[in-house]
Amino acid sequence: MKKDDKESQQSVANRRKFLGTAAAGTTLALPMIATAQTPKQMRFQSTWPSKDIFHEYALDFAKKVNDMTGGELKIEVLPAGAVVPAFGLLDAVSKGTLDGGHGVMGYNYGKQSAIALWTSGPAYGMDANMVLAWHKYGGGKELLAELYNGIGANVVSFLTGPMPTQPLGWFKKPISKTADLKGMKFRTNGLAIDLFTAMGAAVNALPGGEIVPAMDRGLLDGAEFNNASSDRLLGFPDVSKICMLQSFHQSSETFEITFNKTKYNALPAKMKSIIENAVEAASSDMAWKAVDRYSKDYRDMQAKDNVKFYKTPDAVLQEQLAVWDKVVAAKGANNPLFKKVEASMRAFAERAMKWDMDTNNPRRMAYNHYFGRKAAAPKKA
């Protein structure tokens, strides 16, 4: 056999060997495609009616997680009451009845009053974004984990969504002095219950979807919920035309996203990282969306719904601060964890507030310069 013929036969044999190996490799790879993992499903519930913008925020968060995981994790969000009542969310997530939820910490006030410090009161002047800064970098996150461990809550908690200062509330007539609150049947939640009770109101804590029906039936004389968009969507302008702006009862609230700890810990590290980043992405997006939507509804309630907005008198605001000091002193005297959380928040606020006030411009000065003649500030009561 010639040399060229031998080399040709050897080349053919090598090609056959290669193709056979490649085919075998292809055959082995096929089962890996066929056995790809089924997307992991998680069922959440919010504490909000489906028509509330707050439920929309919960859906926004879920979509971010679902998109960022490429469909490997799918969170479904149900509205309040779909599985459990709004105030039953923490227990349902802790027990695993729900995989997670979207709500506010003030709704867990009855289990440990210190939890409501994140959502109630003046926060020593901090806005909600500064409260989130304290939570992430000033020790709040660790304190909250300690609180939840103390009540046996099997949850992992993430704070998100800085809220603007909430109105004093909706009333039959403007509030001109603290005495106007005495004997009033009033809705609020969290430590604001203690604050308004001390100011003379008869407080009833109701979830968002029940407030307007209660006002319509005369079961409430006044109520607060949260913001221009939520209040308008829930129907407050249908039962009241008077809203008092500014209050220290919930001046810097945030949302809370919870996961059942057992189920969360079982997730791959990649998914946990995506969730943590999705929380912060949703937080920023919510803050931006709130500016757009709340300002439109604030305008439209005045122009279309005939709502009159009044600034809460400074004397009432000063009284809130004085009463709040008494509330936290009483709570801290019997609750070491309450005192520990309050001291941590206060120390952070003293530093952060000094920097904030010294650094940032007075925005009303600029507003009055450009728009003061066109759009008046809220009336004084």
XYZ file of N, CA and C in Angstrom, residues 126-222:
291
model
N -36.076 62.710 61.255
C -35.614 62.062 60.023
C -36.766 61.820 59.060
N -36.476 61.926 57.759
C -37.464 61.489 56.785
C -37.286 59.970 56.595
N -38.156 59.390 55.770
C -38.161 57.930 55.663
C -36.885 57.384 55.028
N -36.291 58.143 54.117
C -35.055 57.675 53.506
C -33.924 57.625 54.527
N -33.938 58.556 55.460
C -32.935 58.552 56.522
C -33.175 57.394 57.491
N -34.441 57.052 57.711
C -34.745 55.879 58.542
C -34.199 54.617 57.882
N -34.328 54.528 56.555
C -33.755 53.390 55.845
C -32.237 53.378 55.961
N -31.619 54.547 55.984
C -30.169 54.630 56.171
C -29.783 54.108 57.548
N -30.530 54.515 58.578
C -30.279 53.993 59.931
C -30.465 52.480 59.960
N -31.509 52.005 59.291
C -31.789 50.571 59.304
C -30.642 49.775 58.685
N -30.136 50.244 57.540
C -29.109 49.473 56.839
C -27.711 49.674 57.425
N -27.392 50.897 57.801
C -26.019 51.200 58.200
C -25.849 51.600 59.668
N -26.954 51.843 60.371
C -26.848 52.321 61.748
C -27.260 51.337 62.819
N -27.488 50.078 62.438
C -27.805 49.050 63.432
C -29.259 48.643 63.489
N -30.144 49.321 62.745
C -31.559 48.992 62.801
C -31.869 47.580 62.338
N -31.200 47.132 61.275
C -31.464 45.801 60.716
C -31.201 44.714 61.750
N -30.099 44.841 62.450
C -29.755 43.843 63.465
C -30.732 43.883 64.628
N -31.170 45.068 65.004
C -32.137 45.200 66.092
C -33.486 44.587 65.714
N -33.892 44.767 64.459
C -35.162 44.193 64.029
C -35.103 42.666 64.038
N -33.978 42.116 63.599
C -33.813 40.659 63.647
C -33.903 40.155 65.089
N -33.337 40.914 66.008
C -33.406 40.553 67.434
C -34.848 40.592 67.937
N -35.585 41.601 67.509
C -36.994 41.710 67.911
C -37.818 40.539 67.384
N -37.635 40.202 66.108
C -38.405 39.108 65.524
C -38.023 37.766 66.154
N -36.760 37.583 66.434
C -36.350 36.353 67.139
C -36.995 36.282 68.512
N -37.123 37.443 69.148
C -37.699 37.495 70.479
C -39.163 37.092 70.536
N -39.884 37.296 69.438
C -41.308 36.909 69.421
C -41.516 35.607 68.642
N -40.406 34.959 68.258
C -40.508 33.674 67.569
C -41.009 33.764 66.146
N -40.793 34.901 65.490
C -41.241 35.069 64.101
C -40.211 34.456 63.159
N -40.622 33.465 62.406
C -39.732 32.758 61.483
C -39.728 33.468 60.128
N -39.203 34.704 60.123
C -39.235 35.530 58.918
C -37.887 36.191 58.665
N -37.659 36.500 57.394
C -36.556 37.364 56.976
C -37.200 38.653 56.488
N -36.738 39.779 56.991
C -37.390 41.071 56.731
C -36.497 41.989 55.916
N -37.107 42.672 54.939
C -36.426 43.700 54.159
C -37.274 44.963 54.204
N -36.660 46.098 54.511
C -37.383 47.370 54.484
C -37.171 48.052 53.142
N -38.192 48.737 52.675
C -38.180 49.313 51.336
C -39.176 50.465 51.259
N -39.069 51.271 50.226
C -40.110 52.249 49.929
C -40.289 53.363 50.927
N -39.414 54.383 50.933
C -39.588 55.510 51.863
C -40.844 56.305 51.541
N -41.696 56.502 52.537
C -42.945 57.235 52.347
C -42.808 58.691 52.783
N -43.530 59.585 52.133
C -43.558 60.982 52.595
C -44.349 61.100 53.893
N -44.230 62.247 54.537
C -44.982 62.491 55.770
C -46.479 62.316 55.527
N -47.133 61.598 56.417
C -48.559 61.330 56.233
C -49.411 62.466 56.816
N -50.588 62.699 56.234
C -51.478 63.736 56.761
C -51.931 63.416 58.183
N -52.310 64.451 58.914
C -52.945 64.221 60.205
C -54.207 63.402 60.001
N -54.922 63.678 58.892
C -56.080 62.855 58.589
C -57.207 63.614 57.912
N -58.314 62.888 57.749
C -59.540 63.399 57.127
C -60.585 63.620 58.205
N -61.248 64.793 58.156
C -62.155 65.169 59.224
C -63.406 65.845 58.672
N -64.384 66.037 59.554
C -65.619 66.725 59.171
C -65.422 68.227 59.100
N -64.471 68.731 59.896
C -64.133 70.150 59.863
C -62.658 70.298 60.220
N -62.031 71.415 59.869
C -60.599 71.585 60.136
C -60.266 71.464 61.623
N -59.082 70.918 61.901
C -58.579 70.814 63.271
C -57.762 72.073 63.554
N -58.192 72.845 64.523
C -57.509 74.097 64.835
C -56.713 74.038 66.131
N -57.019 73.044 66.967
C -56.321 72.901 68.252
C -56.425 71.450 68.714
N -55.571 71.075 69.642
C -55.536 69.693 70.140
C -56.869 69.282 70.744
N -57.546 70.212 71.383
C -58.836 69.899 72.018
C -59.863 69.376 71.019
N -59.683 69.688 69.726
C -60.625 69.209 68.706
C -60.588 67.691 68.549
N -59.504 67.070 69.016
C -59.367 65.616 68.895
C -60.013 64.858 70.052
N -60.313 65.547 71.111
C -60.819 64.883 72.322
C -62.183 64.246 72.056
N -62.273 62.960 72.370
C -63.505 62.208 72.199
C -63.780 61.775 70.768
N -62.926 62.159 69.836
C -63.144 61.821 68.423
C -62.884 60.343 68.163
N -63.786 59.688 67.433
C -63.581 58.303 67.001
C -62.658 58.342 65.788
N -61.429 57.866 65.999
C -60.364 58.109 65.024
C -59.624 56.826 64.687
N -59.264 56.674 63.407
C -58.501 55.504 62.963
C -57.027 55.845 62.777
N -56.154 54.992 63.356
C -54.727 55.025 63.077
C -54.169 53.647 63.421
N -52.843 53.487 63.404
C -52.257 52.185 63.767
C -50.886 52.385 64.388
N -50.291 51.301 64.857
C -48.960 51.340 65.455
C -48.913 52.160 66.726
N -47.756 52.740 66.989
C -47.602 53.563 68.187
C -48.398 54.855 68.098
N -48.893 55.182 66.893
C -49.778 56.339 66.768
C -51.067 56.125 67.548
N -51.411 54.866 67.818
C -52.566 54.560 68.673
C -52.357 55.183 70.047
N -51.158 54.978 70.604
C -50.847 55.537 71.926
C -50.803 57.058 71.877
N -50.248 57.595 70.785
C -50.133 59.041 70.658
C -51.498 59.716 70.623
N -52.396 59.257 69.734
C -53.701 59.892 69.607
C -54.592 59.606 70.818
N -54.412 58.442 71.429
C -55.170 58.146 72.646
C -54.793 59.130 73.745
N -53.483 59.386 73.871
C -53.020 60.339 74.880
C -53.482 61.763 74.586
N -53.774 62.040 73.316
C -54.263 63.367 72.936
C -55.781 63.470 73.027
N -56.426 62.381 73.490
C -57.850 62.439 73.784
C -58.769 61.734 72.816
N -58.233 61.165 71.712
C -59.086 60.501 70.728
C -59.447 59.091 71.177
N -60.577 58.593 70.656
C -60.985 57.204 70.868
C -60.565 56.434 69.624
N -59.448 55.712 69.721
C -58.791 55.157 68.541
C -59.308 53.770 68.194
N -59.458 53.552 66.897
C -59.840 52.238 66.362
C -58.878 51.913 65.226
N -58.103 50.848 65.360
C -57.154 50.440 64.323
C -57.871 49.563 63.308
N -57.954 50.033 62.064
C -58.602 49.282 60.998
C -57.645 49.159 59.813
N -57.694 48.044 59.065
C -56.912 47.950 57.830
C -57.454 48.892 56.774
N -56.634 49.174 55.748
C -56.958 50.198 54.766
C -58.323 50.080 54.118
N -58.706 48.877 53.727
C -59.945 48.690 53.006
C -61.203 48.914 53.814
N -61.087 48.993 55.149
C -62.265 49.124 56.007
C -62.510 50.546 56.498
N -61.571 51.460 56.214
C -61.646 52.786 56.820
C -62.785 53.624 56.252
N -62.832 53.755 54.930
C -63.864 54.597 54.309
C -65.266 54.078 54.599
N -65.539 52.759 54.502
C -66.872 52.278 54.877
C -67.243 52.625 56.316
N -66.253 52.573 57.222
C -66.533 52.921 58.619
C -66.850 54.402 58.766
N -66.161 55.257 58.021
C -66.468 56.687 58.057
C -67.842 56.950 57.451
N -68.160 56.235 56.401
C -69.444 56.428 55.727
C -70.610 56.053 56.645
N -70.409 55.052 57.500
C -71.468 54.605 58.422
C -71.465 55.390 59.730
N -70.562 56.332 59.876
C -70.503 57.131 61.092
C -69.797 56.448 62.240
N -69.103 55.352 61.957
C -68.365 54.643 63.010
C -67.053 55.351 63.336
N -66.609 56.221 62.445
C -65.412 57.025 62.655
C -65.742 58.485 62.383
N -65.177 59.387 63.200
C -65.315 60.825 62.971
C -64.153 61.359 62.141
N -63.043 60.650 62.166
C -61.853 61.060 61.436
C -60.941 59.868 61.251
